[in-house]
CSV table of C-alpha atoms in Angstrom, one decimal:
chain,number,residue,atom,x,y,z
A,1,MET,CA,0.0,0.0,0.0
A,2,ILE,CA,2.9,2.4,0.8
A,3,ALA,CA,4.4,1.6,-2.6
A,4,ALA,CA,1.1,2.4,-4.3
A,5,LEU,CA,1.0,5.7,-2.5
A,6,ALA,CA,4.5,6.5,-3.6
A,7,VAL,CA,3.6,6.2,-7.3
A,8,ALA,CA,0.2,8.1,-6.9
A,9,VAL,CA,0.4,11.5,-8.5
A,10,THR,CA,-0.1,14.2,-5.9
A,11,PHE,CA,-2.4,17.0,-7.0
A,12,ALA,CA,-3.2,19.3,-4.0
A,13,ALA,CA,-6.5,21.0,-3.6
A,14,HIS,CA,-6.5,24.7,-4.3
A,15,PRO,CA,-4.9,26.5,-1.4
A,16,LEU,CA,-7.6,29.2,-1.3
A,17,GLY,CA,-10.4,26.6,-1.3
A,18,ASN,CA,-12.2,24.7,-4.0
A,19,PHE,CA,-14.9,27.4,-4.5
A,20,SER,CA,-12.4,30.3,-4.9
A,21,VAL,CA,-12.0,32.6,-7.9
A,22,ASN,CA,-8.7,34.4,-7.4
A,23,HIS,CA,-7.5,37.6,-9.1
A,24,TYR,CA,-4.2,39.3,-9.7
A,25,ASP,CA,-3.8,42.7,-11.4
A,26,GLY,CA,-0.3,43.8,-12.2
A,27,LEU,CA,0.1,47.5,-13.3
A,28,THR,CA,3.2,48.8,-15.1
A,29,ILE,CA,3.2,52.5,-15.7
A,30,HIS,CA,5.3,53.9,-18.6
A,31,GLN,CA,5.7,57.5,-19.8
A,32,ASP,CA,3.3,57.0,-22.7
A,33,ARG,CA,1.0,54.1,-21.5
A,34,ILE,CA,-0.1,51.8,-18.7
A,35,GLU,CA,0.0,48.1,-19.1
A,36,HIS,CA,-2.2,45.7,-17.1
A,37,LEU,CA,-1.5,42.0,-16.6
A,38,ALA,CA,-4.8,40.4,-15.3
A,39,VAL,CA,-4.7,36.8,-14.1
A,40,VAL,CA,-7.8,34.9,-12.9
A,41,ASP,CA,-7.1,31.6,-11.2
A,42,LEU,CA,-10.2,29.5,-10.8
A,43,ALA,CA,-10.4,26.6,-8.4
A,44,GLU,CA,-12.0,23.2,-9.1
A,45,ILE,CA,-15.7,23.9,-8.6
A,46,PRO,CA,-15.9,27.2,-10.5
A,47,THR,CA,-13.9,25.6,-13.3
A,48,LEU,CA,-16.3,22.7,-13.4
A,49,GLN,CA,-19.3,25.0,-13.4
A,50,ARG,CA,-18.2,27.3,-16.2
A,51,PRO,CA,-16.4,25.3,-18.9
A,52,PRO,CA,-15.4,27.1,-22.1
A,53,THR,CA,-18.1,27.4,-24.7
A,54,GLY,CA,-15.7,27.1,-27.5
A,55,PRO,CA,-12.0,26.6,-28.2
A,56,PRO,CA,-9.6,27.9,-25.5
A,57,ASP,CA,-8.4,30.8,-27.5
A,58,VAL,CA,-11.9,31.9,-28.4
A,59,HIS,CA,-13.0,31.6,-24.8
A,60,ALA,CA,-10.0,33.5,-23.6
A,61,ARG,CA,-10.6,36.5,-26.0
A,62,ARG,CA,-14.3,36.6,-24.9
A,63,ALA,CA,-13.5,36.4,-21.2
A,64,CYS,CA,-10.7,39.1,-21.5
A,65,ALA,CA,-13.2,41.4,-23.3
A,66,GLU,CA,-15.6,41.0,-20.3
A,67,LEU,CA,-12.7,41.7,-17.9
A,68,ARG,CA,-11.7,44.8,-19.9
A,69,ASP,CA,-15.2,46.2,-19.6
A,70,ALA,CA,-15.1,45.6,-15.8
A,71,VAL,CA,-11.9,47.5,-15.3
A,72,ARG,CA,-12.1,51.2,-14.2
A,73,ALA,CA,-9.0,53.4,-14.2
A,74,ASP,CA,-8.7,57.2,-14.1
A,75,ALA,CA,-5.7,59.4,-14.8
A,76,GLY,CA,-6.0,62.9,-13.5
A,77,GLY,CA,-9.8,62.5,-13.5
A,78,ARG,CA,-10.0,61.2,-17.0
A,79,SER,CA,-11.1,57.6,-17.7
A,80,LEU,CA,-8.6,55.4,-19.5
A,81,SER,CA,-9.6,53.4,-22.5
A,82,TRP,CA,-8.3,49.8,-22.4
A,83,ARG,CA,-7.4,47.5,-25.3
A,84,VAL,CA,-6.8,43.8,-25.1
A,85,THR,CA,-3.4,42.8,-26.5
A,86,GLY,CA,-3.2,39.2,-25.3
A,87,ALA,CA,-5.4,36.4,-24.0
A,88,SER,CA,-4.9,32.8,-23.0
A,89,PHE,CA,-6.8,30.1,-21.1
A,90,VAL,CA,-5.3,26.9,-19.8
A,91,TYR,CA,-6.3,24.0,-17.5
A,92,ARG,CA,-4.3,22.6,-14.7
A,93,PRO,CA,-4.6,19.4,-12.6
A,94,GLY,CA,-6.6,19.9,-9.4
A,95,ALA,CA,-7.9,17.9,-6.5
A,96,ALA,CA,-9.6,14.5,-6.7
A,97,GLY,CA,-9.2,14.3,-10.5
A,98,LEU,CA,-10.8,17.7,-11.1
A,99,ARG,CA,-9.1,20.6,-12.9
A,100,THR,CA,-8.4,24.2,-12.1
A,101,SER,CA,-8.1,26.9,-14.8
A,102,ARG,CA,-6.1,30.0,-15.4
A,103,LEU,CA,-7.2,33.0,-17.6
A,104,THR,CA,-4.4,35.5,-18.5
A,105,CYS,CA,-5.3,38.9,-20.1
A,106,ARG,CA,-2.9,41.6,-21.2
A,107,LEU,CA,-4.4,45.1,-21.6
A,108,THR,CA,-3.0,48.5,-22.4
A,109,ALA,CA,-4.2,52.1,-22.3
A,110,PRO,CA,-2.6,55.3,-23.5
A,111,LEU,CA,-1.2,57.6,-20.7
A,112,ARG,CA,1.1,60.6,-20.8
A,113,VAL,CA,3.2,61.2,-17.7
A,114,ASP,CA,5.0,64.5,-18.3
A,115,ARG,CA,4.0,65.9,-14.9
A,116,PRO,CA,2.5,64.3,-11.7
A,117,VAL,CA,-0.6,62.4,-12.5
A,118,ALA,CA,-3.0,60.9,-9.9
A,119,LEU,CA,-4.1,57.4,-10.9
A,120,THR,CA,-6.9,55.2,-9.6
A,121,PHE,CA,-7.6,51.6,-10.5
A,122,ALA,CA,-10.4,49.1,-9.8
A,123,ASN,CA,-11.3,45.7,-11.3
A,124,ALA,CA,-14.9,44.5,-10.8
A,125,TYR,CA,-14.6,41.4,-12.9
A,126,ARG,CA,-16.5,38.6,-11.1
A,127,GLY,CA,-16.6,40.7,-8.0
A,128,ASP,CA,-19.2,38.6,-6.3
A,129,THR,CA,-16.9,35.6,-5.9
A,130,VAL,CA,-14.7,34.7,-2.9
A,131,GLY,CA,-10.9,34.3,-3.2
A,132,TRP,CA,-7.6,36.0,-3.3
A,133,ARG,CA,-7.4,39.5,-4.8
A,134,GLU,CA,-4.1,41.2,-5.3
A,135,ILE,CA,-2.9,44.4,-7.0
A,136,THR,CA,0.6,45.5,-7.7
A,137,ALA,CA,2.0,48.6,-9.4
A,138,LYS,CA,5.5,49.6,-10.6
A,139,GLY,CA,7.0,52.2,-12.8
A,140,GLN,CA,9.1,51.9,-15.9
A,141,GLY,CA,10.8,55.2,-16.7
A,142,VAL,CA,8.4,57.0,-14.2
A,143,ARG,CA,8.3,57.3,-10.5
A,144,LEU,CA,5.4,56.2,-8.3
A,145,ARG,CA,4.7,57.8,-5.0
A,146,ASP,CA,1.9,57.4,-2.4
A,147,SER,CA,1.0,54.0,-3.8
A,148,THR,CA,-1.5,52.0,-1.8
A,149,VAL,CA,-0.3,48.7,-3.3
A,150,PRO,CA,3.2,47.0,-3.4
A,151,ALA,CA,5.4,46.8,-6.4
A,152,GLY,CA,5.9,43.0,-6.2
A,153,SER,CA,3.5,40.1,-6.0
A,154,VAL,CA,3.6,37.9,-2.8
A,155,SER,CA,1.8,35.1,-4.7
A,156,GLY,CA,4.1,35.0,-7.7
A,157,GLU,CA,1.1,36.2,-9.9
A,158,LEU,CA,-1.1,33.5,-8.4
A,159,ARG,CA,1.4,30.7,-9.1
A,160,ASP,CA,2.9,30.3,-5.6
A,161,TYR,CA,0.6,31.4,-2.8
A,162,PRO,CA,2.3,31.9,0.6
A,163,ALA,CA,1.8,29.0,3.0
A,164,ASP,CA,0.3,31.1,5.8
A,165,LEU,CA,-2.7,32.8,4.0
A,166,LEU,CA,-5.6,30.5,4.1
A,167,SER,CA,-7.6,32.0,7.1
A,168,SER,CA,-7.7,35.5,5.7
A,169,PRO,CA,-6.6,35.9,2.0
A,170,LEU,CA,-5.7,39.2,0.5
A,171,ASP,CA,-8.7,41.2,-0.7
A,172,VAL,CA,-7.4,44.3,-2.5
A,173,ARG,CA,-9.8,45.5,-5.1
A,174,ALA,CA,-8.7,49.1,-5.8
A,175,ALA,CA,-5.4,51.1,-5.9
A,176,ARG,CA,-4.3,54.7,-5.8
A,177,MET,CA,-1.0,56.2,-6.7
A,178,THR,CA,0.7,59.3,-8.2
A,179,ALA,CA,2.9,58.9,-11.3
A,180,GLU,CA,5.6,61.5,-12.1
A,181,PRO,CA,8.6,61.7,-14.3
A,182,GLY,CA,11.6,60.0,-12.6
A,183,ASP,CA,13.8,57.0,-12.2
A,184,GLY,CA,11.1,54.4,-11.4
A,185,GLY,CA,11.7,54.3,-7.7
A,186,GLY,CA,9.4,55.7,-5.0
A,187,PHE,CA,7.3,54.5,-2.0
A,188,ALA,CA,5.1,51.4,-2.3
A,189,ALA,CA,3.0,49.9,0.4
A,190,PRO,CA,4.4,46.8,2.0
A,191,ALA,CA,2.9,43.4,1.2
A,192,VAL,CA,1.1,42.0,4.3
A,193,VAL,CA,0.3,38.3,4.4
A,194,PRO,CA,-2.0,36.9,7.1
A,195,GLY,CA,-1.4,33.7,8.9
A,196,VAL,CA,-3.1,30.4,9.5
A,197,ASP,CA,-3.2,28.1,12.6
A,198,VAL,CA,-1.4,24.8,12.7
A,199,VAL,CA,-4.6,22.7,12.9
A,200,THR,CA,-6.0,24.2,9.7
A,201,ARG,CA,-2.6,23.7,7.9
A,202,TYR,CA,-2.3,20.1,8.7
A,203,THR,CA,-6.0,19.4,8.1
A,204,GLY,CA,-5.5,20.9,4.7
A,205,LEU,CA,-2.5,18.5,4.1
A,206,LEU,CA,-4.7,15.6,5.1
A,207,ALA,CA,-7.4,16.7,2.7
A,208,ASP,CA,-4.9,16.9,0.0
A,209,ARG,CA,-3.9,13.3,0.7
A,210,LEU,CA,-7.5,12.2,0.4
A,211,ASN,CA,-7.8,14.1,-2.9
A,212,THR,CA,-4.7,12.3,-4.2
A,213,LEU,CA,-6.1,8.9,-3.3
A,214,VAL,CA,-9.6,9.5,-4.8
A,215,GLY,CA,-8.0,10.9,-8.0
A,216,ALA,CA,-5.4,8.1,-8.5
A,217,ASP,CA,-5.3,6.7,-12.0
A,218,ARG,CA,-5.8,3.2,-10.6
A,219,LEU,CA,-7.9,2.8,-7.5
A,220,THR,CA,-6.8,-0.4,-5.8
A,221,VAL,CA,-8.5,-2.0,-2.8
A,222,PRO,CA,-5.7,-0.8,-0.4
A,223,LEU,CA,-5.8,2.7,-1.7
A,224,GLY,CA,-9.6,2.7,-1.5
A,225,LEU,CA,-9.5,1.5,2.1
A,226,LEU,CA,-6.9,4.1,3.0
A,227,ALA,CA,-9.1,6.8,1.4
A,228,LEU,CA,-12.0,5.8,3.5
A,229,LEU,CA,-9.9,5.8,6.7
A,230,VAL,CA,-8.5,9.3,5.8
A,231,SER,CA,-12.1,10.5,5.2
A,232,LEU,CA,-13.1,9.2,8.6
A,233,VAL,CA,-10.3,11.1,10.3
A,234,LEU,CA,-11.1,14.3,8.4
A,235,GLY,CA,-14.7,14.1,9.4
A,236,ALA,CA,-13.7,13.6,13.0
A,237,VAL,CA,-11.4,16.6,12.9
A,238,HIS,CA,-14.0,18.7,11.1
A,239,ALA,CA,-16.6,18.1,13.9
A,240,ALA,CA,-14.0,19.0,16.6
A,241,MET,CA,-13.1,22.3,15.1
A,242,PRO,CA,-14.8,25.5,16.4
A,243,GLY,CA,-17.6,27.2,14.6
A,244,HIS,CA,-19.6,24.1,13.5
A,245,GLY,CA,-21.8,23.6,16.6
A,246,LYS,CA,-21.3,19.9,16.7
A,247,THR,CA,-19.4,19.7,20.0
A,248,VAL,CA,-22.1,21.7,21.7
A,249,MET,CA,-24.6,19.0,20.7
A,250,ALA,CA,-22.4,16.6,22.6
A,251,ALA,CA,-22.5,18.9,25.6
A,252,TYR,CA,-26.3,19.0,25.3
A,253,LEU,CA,-26.6,15.2,25.2
A,254,ALA,CA,-24.3,14.9,28.2
A,255,GLY,CA,-26.3,17.4,30.2
A,256,ARG,CA,-29.9,16.3,29.4
A,257,GLU,CA,-29.9,13.0,31.4
A,258,ARG,CA,-30.1,10.9,28.2
A,259,ARG,CA,-29.2,7.4,27.6
A,260,PRO,CA,-26.1,6.4,25.4
A,261,ARG,CA,-28.4,5.1,22.7
A,262,ASP,CA,-29.9,8.6,22.4
A,263,ALA,CA,-26.4,9.9,21.5
A,264,VAL,CA,-26.1,7.1,19.0
A,265,ALA,CA,-29.4,8.2,17.3
A,266,VAL,CA,-28.2,11.8,17.2
A,267,ALA,CA,-24.9,10.8,15.7
A,268,ALA,CA,-26.6,8.8,13.0
A,269,THR,CA,-28.9,11.8,12.2
A,270,VAL,CA,-25.8,14.0,11.8
A,271,THR,CA,-24.2,11.4,9.5
A,272,VAL,CA,-27.3,11.0,7.3
A,273,THR,CA,-28.0,14.8,7.2
A,274,HIS,CA,-24.4,15.7,6.2
A,275,THR,CA,-24.2,12.9,3.6
A,276,ALA,CA,-27.5,13.9,2.1
A,277,GLY,CA,-26.5,17.6,2.1
A,278,VAL,CA,-23.2,16.8,0.2
A,279,LEU,CA,-25.1,14.7,-2.4
A,280,VAL,CA,-27.8,17.3,-3.0
A,281,LEU,CA,-25.3,20.2,-3.3
A,282,GLY,CA,-23.1,18.1,-5.6
A,283,VAL,CA,-26.0,17.5,-7.9
A,284,LEU,CA,-27.0,21.1,-7.9
A,285,VAL,CA,-23.4,22.3,-8.6
A,286,THR,CA,-23.0,19.9,-11.4
A,287,ALA,CA,-26.4,20.5,-13.0
A,288,ALA,CA,-26.6,24.2,-12.6
A,289,GLY,CA,-23.5,26.3,-13.4
A,290,ALA,CA,-25.2,29.5,-12.2
A,291,ILE,CA,-25.4,28.2,-8.6
A,292,ALA,CA,-22.6,29.5,-6.5
A,293,GLY,CA,-21.7,26.7,-4.1
A,294,ASP,CA,-20.0,29.0,-1.5
A,295,VAL,CA,-23.2,31.1,-1.4
A,296,VAL,CA,-25.3,28.0,-0.9
A,297,LEU,CA,-23.0,27.0,2.0
A,298,GLY,CA,-23.3,30.4,3.5
A,299,TRP,CA,-27.1,30.4,3.5
A,300,LEU,CA,-27.1,26.8,4.9
A,301,GLY,CA,-24.8,28.1,7.7
A,302,VAL,CA,-27.3,30.9,8.5
A,303,VAL,CA,-30.2,28.4,8.6
A,304,SER,CA,-28.2,26.0,10.8
A,305,GLY,CA,-27.2,28.9,13.2
A,306,LEU,CA,-30.8,30.1,13.4
A,307,LEU,CA,-32.1,26.6,14.1
A,308,ILE,CA,-29.5,26.1,16.9
A,309,THR,CA,-30.4,29.5,18.3
A,310,THR,CA,-34.1,28.7,18.3
A,311,ILE,CA,-33.5,25.4,20.0
A,312,GLY,CA,-31.3,27.0,22.6
A,313,ALA,CA,-33.9,29.7,23.4
A,314,ALA,CA,-36.6,27.1,23.7
A,315,LEU,CA,-34.4,25.0,26.0
A,316,LEU,CA,-33.6,28.0,28.1
A,317,ARG,CA,-37.2,28.9,28.5
A,318,SER,CA,-38.0,25.3,29.5
A,319,ALA,CA,-35.2,25.2,32.0
A,320,ARG,CA,-36.3,28.5,33.6
A,321,HIS,CA,-39.8,27.1,34.0
A,322,ASP,CA,-38.4,24.0,35.8
A,323,ARG,CA,-35.8,25.8,37.8
A,324,PRO,CA,-35.8,25.3,41.7
A,325,GLY,CA,-38.9,26.7,43.2
A,326,HIS,CA,-41.0,26.3,40.0
A,327,ASP,CA,-41.9,22.6,40.2
A,328,HIS,CA,-43.4,22.0,43.6
A,329,GLY,CA,-46.6,20.1,42.6
A,330,HIS,CA,-45.2,16.6,42.5
A,331,GLY,CA,-42.8,17.3,45.4
A,332,HIS,CA,-45.5,18.5,47.8
A,333,GLY,CA,-47.8,15.6,47.0
A,334,HIS,CA,-45.0,13.1,47.8
A,335,GLY,CA,-44.1,14.9,51.0
A,336,HIS,CA,-47.6,15.0,52.5
A,337,GLY,CA,-48.3,11.4,51.6
A,338,HIS,CA,-45.3,10.0,53.5
A,339,GLY,CA,-45.1,12.6,56.2
A,340,HIS,CA,-41.6,13.8,55.3
A,341,GLY,CA,-42.7,17.4,55.2
A,342,HIS,CA,-42.0,20.3,52.9
A,343,GLY,CA,-38.3,19.8,52.6
A,344,HIS,CA,-38.4,16.3,51.1
A,345,GLY,CA,-41.2,17.3,48.8
A,346,ASP,CA,-39.2,20.2,47.3
A,347,GLY,CA,-36.1,18.1,46.7
A,348,HIS,CA,-38.0,15.3,45.0
A,349,GLY,CA,-40.0,17.7,42.9
A,350,HIS,CA,-36.9,19.4,41.5
A,351,GLY,CA,-35.3,16.2,40.5
A,352,HIS,CA,-38.4,15.1,38.6
A,353,GLY,CA,-38.7,18.5,36.9
A,354,HIS,CA,-35.2,18.3,35.6
A,355,ASP,CA,-35.8,14.7,34.3
A,356,ARG,CA,-39.0,15.8,32.6
A,357,VAL,CA,-37.2,18.4,30.7
A,358,GLY,CA,-34.6,15.8,29.6
A,359,ARG,CA,-37.3,13.4,28.5
A,360,SER,CA,-39.4,15.9,26.6
A,361,GLY,CA,-36.7,17.3,24.4
A,362,GLY,CA,-36.6,14.4,21.8
A,363,GLY,CA,-37.7,16.7,19.0
A,364,GLY,CA,-35.2,19.3,20.0
A,365,VAL,CA,-32.4,16.8,20.0
A,366,VAL,CA,-33.2,15.6,16.5
A,367,ALA,CA,-33.6,19.2,15.2
A,368,LEU,CA,-30.2,20.0,16.8
A,369,ALA,CA,-28.7,17.0,15.1
A,370,VAL,CA,-30.1,18.1,11.7
A,371,ALA,CA,-28.7,21.6,12.3
A,372,GLY,CA,-25.3,20.2,13.1
A,373,GLY,CA,-25.1,18.2,9.8
A,374,LEU,CA,-26.9,20.7,7.6
A,375,VAL,CA,-23.8,22.5,6.3
A,376,PRO,CA,-21.8,20.2,3.9
A,377,SER,CA,-18.1,20.2,4.2
A,378,PRO,CA,-16.4,21.7,1.0
A,379,SER,CA,-13.7,19.1,1.1
A,380,ALA,CA,-16.2,16.3,1.2
A,381,LEU,CA,-18.0,18.0,-1.7
A,382,VAL,CA,-14.9,18.1,-3.8
A,383,VAL,CA,-14.2,14.5,-3.2
A,384,LEU,CA,-17.7,13.6,-4.4
A,385,LEU,CA,-17.4,15.7,-7.5
A,386,GLY,CA,-14.0,14.3,-8.3
A,387,ALA,CA,-15.2,10.8,-7.9
A,388,MET,CA,-18.2,11.5,-10.1
A,389,ALA,CA,-15.9,13.0,-12.8
A,390,LEU,CA,-13.8,9.8,-12.8
A,391,GLY,CA,-16.8,7.5,-13.0
A,392,ARG,CA,-16.5,6.5,-9.3
A,393,THR,CA,-19.7,7.9,-8.0
A,394,ALA,CA,-20.5,4.9,-5.7
A,395,PHE,CA,-17.0,5.2,-4.1
A,396,GLY,CA,-17.5,9.0,-3.8
A,397,VAL,CA,-20.8,8.5,-1.9
A,398,LEU,CA,-19.1,5.9,0.4
A,399,THR,CA,-16.2,8.3,1.1
A,400,VAL,CA,-18.7,11.1,2.0
A,401,ALA,CA,-20.6,8.7,4.3
A,402,CYS,CA,-17.3,7.9,6.0
A,403,TYR,CA,-16.7,11.6,6.5
A,404,GLY,CA,-20.1,11.8,8.2
A,405,LEU,CA,-19.3,8.8,10.3
A,406,GLY,CA,-16.1,10.5,11.5
A,407,MET,CA,-18.2,13.5,12.6
A,408,ALA,CA,-20.5,11.2,14.4
A,409,ALA,CA,-17.6,9.5,16.2
A,410,THR,CA,-16.4,12.8,17.5
A,411,LEU,CA,-19.8,13.7,18.7
A,412,LEU,CA,-20.3,10.3,20.5
A,413,VAL,CA,-16.9,10.3,22.2
A,414,THR,CA,-17.3,13.9,23.3
A,415,ALA,CA,-20.8,13.3,24.7
A,416,LEU,CA,-19.8,10.2,26.6
A,417,THR,CA,-16.6,11.9,28.0
A,418,LEU,CA,-18.6,15.0,29.1
A,419,ARG,CA,-21.2,12.7,30.7
A,420,ARG,CA,-18.4,10.9,32.6
A,421,LEU,CA,-16.7,14.1,33.7
A,422,GLY,CA,-20.0,15.6,34.6
A,423,GLY,CA,-20.8,12.6,36.8
A,424,LEU,CA,-17.5,12.9,38.6
A,425,ALA,CA,-18.1,16.7,39.1
A,426,VAL,CA,-21.6,16.1,40.5
A,427,ALA,CA,-20.2,13.5,42.9
A,428,GLY,CA,-17.9,16.1,44.3
A,429,ARG,CA,-18.1,19.8,45.1
A,430,MET,CA,-20.2,20.6,42.0
A,431,ARG,CA,-23.3,18.7,43.3
A,432,ARG,CA,-25.0,21.9,44.2
A,433,LEU,CA,-24.9,23.0,40.5
A,434,ARG,CA,-26.9,20.0,39.3
A,435,PRO,CA,-30.3,21.7,39.4
A,436,TYR,CA,-28.9,24.4,37.1
A,437,SER,CA,-27.2,22.1,34.6
A,438,ALA,CA,-30.2,22.2,32.2
A,439,ALA,CA,-30.1,26.1,32.2
A,440,MET,CA,-26.3,26.2,31.7
A,441,THR,CA,-26.5,23.7,28.8
A,442,ALA,CA,-29.4,25.6,27.2
A,443,ALA,CA,-27.4,28.9,27.5
A,444,LEU,CA,-24.4,27.2,25.8
A,445,VAL,CA,-26.6,26.0,22.9
A,446,LEU,CA,-28.0,29.5,22.5
A,447,LEU,CA,-24.6,31.2,22.5
A,448,VAL,CA,-23.2,28.8,20.0
A,449,GLY,CA,-26.2,29.2,17.7
A,450,LEU,CA,-25.8,33.0,17.8
A,451,GLY,CA,-22.1,32.6,17.0
A,452,VAL,CA,-22.7,30.3,14.1
A,453,THR,CA,-25.3,32.7,12.7
A,454,VAL,CA,-23.1,35.7,13.0
A,455,ARG,CA,-20.2,33.9,11.4
A,456,ALA,CA,-22.3,32.7,8.4
A,457,VAL,CA,-23.9,36.1,7.9
A,458,ALA,CA,-20.4,37.8,7.9
A,459,ALA,CA,-19.2,35.3,5.3
A,460,LEU,CA,-22.1,36.3,3.0
A,461,VAL,CA,-21.7,40.1,3.3
């Protein structure tokens, strides 16, 4: 199996994500003109959704004409008129047997720099997509000052993205500078590259390994089994990462006095929901090129967050109703019947009130499980699309199911661990907090739901 891995061709997933459309605009200002090198690097899914409608050279000229019309540049308050001087379009190997693509356009516009000229530039081509956006500007025979963009590209014109950029890619869509006669020097803004945490980096490497296995020329039984194992691990890591709301489900299960088989049922619901979501989104992305997969994921995130928030609010309201002092009916009856007085009645009543909240929340638990599995993982989606493109649809579905099983395993282990730790805490000094455990768990669900909603909305804006 190791030997088979060694000969497998490694094609990493796009570093900016499989939904990304990435832009680079390189400006070179001369004494008599301004040249614009525009590069658009499309990841696997947008490449799949928008294939060329004709030969690559015809597609490139058409796309560069659209890009030209989306570019806005002024020199001293006068709009520049751009002309396309070169266009090319090529495919490159991508993740899981899919392809990425690269559009390169060369434009020029007349410009006279015989005195200081204020320049502004903006490119709105495919401005509604997510991804890396970078602008550079340099002078040839002229001097640039007060430039808001650097002179050199930190991504090698979208050929070599820096390793530490995934969590917050560059998003520069406009530039300003002043060009004047001179030697080509002058001040340029420094290039700032954000960082990424270690967990995200190594999770990306693991996802790349899965893509390599799925996209191998010859899928042997050892490679297939290894791919399923890697998918299981990726799903487990995905569920444990913050911002997904799955670990809070485990805390909810641990705090609601539920049986282990209830946790198994919820884990199964998460697996089925996530797998079905990936399959449905995969069909939509493949069948309808106009559907933006990242936007669909964003709205699913909003729905998931709102659903978790609603469940948390309902649980908190129920917990407040059954808090100590609000459930005396059953307690008083038992106290008078056996002659133990008011004190025994109150204590017994509180315990049954808490248990009743735990038993009555079956629908809420299922809804919470659906919310946790509602947002498909982009890496699982790419694996499915790559397998479909290679004629391995059944294997792709099985791989996605293993991804969901990994998520379910994390949920189960976390729930059982928290239950065990909670039992130890209650047996010790934390016994007095037991009547409030339902309220604390409900508040946690509510806060996580609000956090997931805000994060999803911010990604859409």
